[in-house]
Amino acid sequence: MKSLSEIETVSKRSSKAAGFPWGIAEEVGKNIKLLEMFGLSGIKNLNYYFRVREKKIFEKLNLVSKDNKTTKNDFCPIIAGISFLDQVRSLEAFREIKFEKIAYPLIFLPFISRASEVIGKKLVLKIDNRVFLLNFNNSIYSNSLNDGVIEIGNNILIKFQENVDTFEENEWKELYKLSENTFVEESDSLKKDGAGAGLTDND
């Protein structure tokens, strides 16, 4: 089994060899490592994308808007991902972002996962009938984890989630009240034995 370090290094170098600048290649290396760490087919999708990229032109999406449509060629997942990650703080105001026709969208996914960490909010990513919940770049939940190569995402939606508690206020109060049983009242003996409570001045 290949180590995550090997996966990152080979993904980075192959991206440079495929024509991307070193800066972008390094981002791709991090992303493919992330996909493989979460059990998604990063290497497989990147390999297939680079094969197709030798024969086909993909559109570069440099400025992301609320609704992103391509008139001719499918979007490059790497450039679209870089652009989203760079612009995510301003894109958050839209609450929802739509894309049509991103090639090999699993390569696009880790950019969205990292964007979740940048803004401190969960993001929902829908790729056609596949749904991914991205949690601050710490975990990925999905109804579709082992689909192998996904050649095209025809309709992609990103939703910004508000940070809310999963419990009611009364449930919090009940649990907090129980936790208070661990609190210990400060007695005279504790005060004497506590840090900094010595009677002797050693200075």
PDB file of N, CA, C and O in Angstrom, residues 97 99 102 105-106 108-110 112-113 123-128 130-134 141-143 156-159:
ATOM      1  N   ILE A  97     -23.866  28.066  -4.620  1.00  0.00           N
ATOM      2  CA  ILE A  97     -23.122  28.273  -5.866  1.00  0.00           C
ATOM      3  C   ILE A  97     -23.418  27.085  -6.784  1.00  0.00           C
ATOM      4  O   ILE A  97     -23.372  25.932  -6.349  1.00  0.00           O
ATOM      5  N   PHE A  99     -22.677  25.075 -10.559  1.00  0.00           N
ATOM      6  CA  PHE A  99     -21.773  24.850 -11.687  1.00  0.00           C
ATOM      7  C   PHE A  99     -22.422  23.847 -12.632  1.00  0.00           C
ATOM      8  O   PHE A  99     -23.133  22.941 -12.198  1.00  0.00           O
ATOM      9  N   ILE A 102     -18.445  20.170 -14.738  1.00  0.00           N
ATOM     10  CA  ILE A 102     -17.058  20.126 -14.265  1.00  0.00           C
ATOM     11  C   ILE A 102     -16.519  18.726 -14.540  1.00  0.00           C
ATOM     12  O   ILE A 102     -17.109  17.730 -14.120  1.00  0.00           O
ATOM     13  N   PRO A 105     -15.140  15.602 -11.335  1.00  0.00           N
ATOM     14  CA  PRO A 105     -15.445  16.464 -10.192  1.00  0.00           C
ATOM     15  C   PRO A 105     -14.886  16.006  -8.844  1.00  0.00           C
ATOM     16  O   PRO A 105     -14.820  16.803  -7.913  1.00  0.00           O
ATOM     17  N   LEU A 106     -14.465  14.737  -8.748  1.00  0.00           N
ATOM     18  CA  LEU A 106     -13.827  14.315  -7.488  1.00  0.00           C
ATOM     19  C   LEU A 106     -12.521  15.067  -7.258  1.00  0.00           C
ATOM     20  O   LEU A 106     -12.099  15.266  -6.121  1.00  0.00           O
ATOM     21  N   PHE A 108     -12.193  18.148  -7.980  1.00  0.00           N
ATOM     22  CA  PHE A 108     -12.700  19.448  -7.517  1.00  0.00           C
ATOM     23  C   PHE A 108     -13.065  19.408  -6.032  1.00  0.00           C
ATOM     24  O   PHE A 108     -12.907  20.395  -5.307  1.00  0.00           O
ATOM     25  N   LEU A 109     -13.515  18.243  -5.558  1.00  0.00           N
ATOM     26  CA  LEU A 109     -14.051  18.098  -4.195  1.00  0.00           C
ATOM     27  C   LEU A 109     -13.109  18.554  -3.079  1.00  0.00           C
ATOM     28  O   LEU A 109     -13.535  19.273  -2.170  1.00  0.00           O
ATOM     29  N   PRO A 110     -11.833  18.145  -3.059  1.00  0.00           N
ATOM     30  CA  PRO A 110     -10.994  18.536  -1.920  1.00  0.00           C
ATOM     31  C   PRO A 110     -10.754  20.038  -1.799  1.00  0.00           C
ATOM     32  O   PRO A 110     -10.485  20.537  -0.707  1.00  0.00           O
ATOM     33  N   ILE A 112     -13.113  22.142  -2.124  1.00  0.00           N
ATOM     34  CA  ILE A 112     -14.298  22.564  -1.372  1.00  0.00           C
ATOM     35  C   ILE A 112     -14.147  22.169   0.100  1.00  0.00           C
ATOM     36  O   ILE A 112     -14.527  22.916   1.001  1.00  0.00           O
ATOM     37  N   SER A 113     -13.570  21.006   0.338  1.00  0.00           N
ATOM     38  CA  SER A 113     -13.313  20.571   1.708  1.00  0.00           C
ATOM     39  C   SER A 113     -12.387  21.556   2.426  1.00  0.00           C
ATOM     40  O   SER A 113     -12.612  21.936   3.577  1.00  0.00           O
ATOM     41  N   LEU A 123     -19.867  22.590   4.474  1.00  0.00           N
ATOM     42  CA  LEU A 123     -20.359  22.791   3.114  1.00  0.00           C
ATOM     43  C   LEU A 123     -20.968  21.501   2.598  1.00  0.00           C
ATOM     44  O   LEU A 123     -20.432  20.414   2.844  1.00  0.00           O
ATOM     45  N   VAL A 124     -22.080  21.626   1.915  1.00  0.00           N
ATOM     46  CA  VAL A 124     -22.686  20.474   1.233  1.00  0.00           C
ATOM     47  C   VAL A 124     -22.355  20.599  -0.251  1.00  0.00           C
ATOM     48  O   VAL A 124     -22.575  21.642  -0.860  1.00  0.00           O
ATOM     49  N   LEU A 125     -21.814  19.534  -0.818  1.00  0.00           N
ATOM     50  CA  LEU A 125     -21.478  19.490  -2.235  1.00  0.00           C
ATOM     51  C   LEU A 125     -22.327  18.405  -2.894  1.00  0.00           C
ATOM     52  O   LEU A 125     -22.262  17.242  -2.501  1.00  0.00           O
ATOM     53  N   LYS A 126     -23.133  18.807  -3.871  1.00  0.00           N
ATOM     54  CA  LYS A 126     -23.937  17.849  -4.626  1.00  0.00           C
ATOM     55  C   LYS A 126     -23.375  17.743  -6.037  1.00  0.00           C
ATOM     56  O   LYS A 126     -23.244  18.747  -6.737  1.00  0.00           O
ATOM     57  N   ILE A 127     -23.042  16.523  -6.417  1.00  0.00           N
ATOM     58  CA  ILE A 127     -22.572  16.238  -7.781  1.00  0.00           C
ATOM     59  C   ILE A 127     -23.603  15.307  -8.409  1.00  0.00           C
ATOM     60  O   ILE A 127     -23.601  14.101  -8.151  1.00  0.00           O
ATOM     61  N   ASP A 128     -24.516  15.879  -9.169  1.00  0.00           N
ATOM     62  CA  ASP A 128     -25.649  15.124  -9.714  1.00  0.00           C
ATOM     63  C   ASP A 128     -26.396  14.441  -8.557  1.00  0.00           C
ATOM     64  O   ASP A 128     -26.890  15.128  -7.684  1.00  0.00           O
ATOM     65  N   ARG A 130     -25.063  12.531  -6.240  1.00  0.00           N
ATOM     66  CA  ARG A 130     -24.140  12.238  -5.138  1.00  0.00           C
ATOM     67  C   ARG A 130     -24.082  13.442  -4.191  1.00  0.00           C
ATOM     68  O   ARG A 130     -23.983  14.577  -4.640  1.00  0.00           O
ATOM     69  N   VAL A 131     -24.118  13.163  -2.889  1.00  0.00           N
ATOM     70  CA  VAL A 131     -24.109  14.243  -1.894  1.00  0.00           C
ATOM     71  C   VAL A 131     -22.935  14.035  -0.947  1.00  0.00           C
ATOM     72  O   VAL A 131     -22.718  12.933  -0.429  1.00  0.00           O
ATOM     73  N   PHE A 132     -22.180  15.107  -0.708  1.00  0.00           N
ATOM     74  CA  PHE A 132     -21.026  15.058   0.196  1.00  0.00           C
ATOM     75  C   PHE A 132     -21.177  16.165   1.241  1.00  0.00           C
ATOM     76  O   PHE A 132     -21.470  17.309   0.894  1.00  0.00           O
ATOM     77  N   LEU A 133     -20.971  15.821   2.501  1.00  0.00           N
ATOM     78  CA  LEU A 133     -20.939  16.814   3.580  1.00  0.00           C
ATOM     79  C   LEU A 133     -19.491  16.987   4.004  1.00  0.00           C
ATOM     80  O   LEU A 133     -18.843  16.036   4.444  1.00  0.00           O
ATOM     81  N   LEU A 134     -18.984  18.203   3.864  1.00  0.00           N
ATOM     82  CA  LEU A 134     -17.581  18.499   4.126  1.00  0.00           C
ATOM     83  C   LEU A 134     -17.469  19.254   5.444  1.00  0.00           C
ATOM     84  O   LEU A 134     -18.034  20.336   5.616  1.00  0.00           O
ATOM     85  N   TYR A 141     -18.588  13.061   4.730  1.00  0.00           N
ATOM     86  CA  TYR A 141     -19.675  12.096   4.769  1.00  0.00           C
ATOM     87  C   TYR A 141     -20.357  12.110   3.407  1.00  0.00           C
ATOM     88  O   TYR A 141     -20.544  13.166   2.807  1.00  0.00           O
ATOM     89  N   SER A 142     -20.766  10.928   2.931  1.00  0.00           N
ATOM     90  CA  SER A 142     -21.362  10.882   1.603  1.00  0.00           C
ATOM     91  C   SER A 142     -22.248   9.662   1.432  1.00  0.00           C
ATOM     92  O   SER A 142     -22.091   8.651   2.132  1.00  0.00           O
ATOM     93  N   ASN A 143     -23.183   9.768   0.492  1.00  0.00           N
ATOM     94  CA  ASN A 143     -23.988   8.608   0.096  1.00  0.00           C
ATOM     95  C   ASN A 143     -23.328   7.866  -1.052  1.00  0.00           C
ATOM     96  O   ASN A 143     -23.896   6.948  -1.624  1.00  0.00           O
ATOM     97  N   ILE A 156     -23.698  20.679 -10.456  1.00  0.00           N
ATOM     98  CA  ILE A 156     -23.001  20.717  -9.167  1.00  0.00           C
ATOM     99  C   ILE A 156     -23.527  21.891  -8.349  1.00  0.00           C
ATOM    100  O   ILE A 156     -23.673  23.002  -8.866  1.00  0.00           O
ATOM    101  N   LEU A 157     -23.817  21.617  -7.095  1.00  0.00           N
ATOM    102  CA  LEU A 157     -24.341  22.636  -6.187  1.00  0.00           C
ATOM    103  C   LEU A 157     -23.521  22.633  -4.903  1.00  0.00           C
ATOM    104  O   LEU A 157     -23.259  21.572  -4.327  1.00  0.00           O
ATOM    105  N   ILE A 158     -23.127  23.813  -4.473  1.00  0.00           N
ATOM    106  CA  ILE A 158     -22.440  23.963  -3.184  1.00  0.00           C
ATOM    107  C   ILE A 158     -23.313  24.817  -2.283  1.00  0.00           C
ATOM    108  O   ILE A 158     -23.726  25.914  -2.658  1.00  0.00           O
ATOM    109  N   LYS A 159     -23.623  24.296  -1.084  1.00  0.00           N
ATOM    110  CA  LYS A 159     -24.440  25.028  -0.120  1.00  0.00           C
ATOM    111  C   LYS A 159     -23.612  25.335   1.128  1.00  0.00           C
ATOM    112  O   LYS A 159     -22.949  24.439   1.671  1.00  0.00           O
TER     113      LYS A 159
END
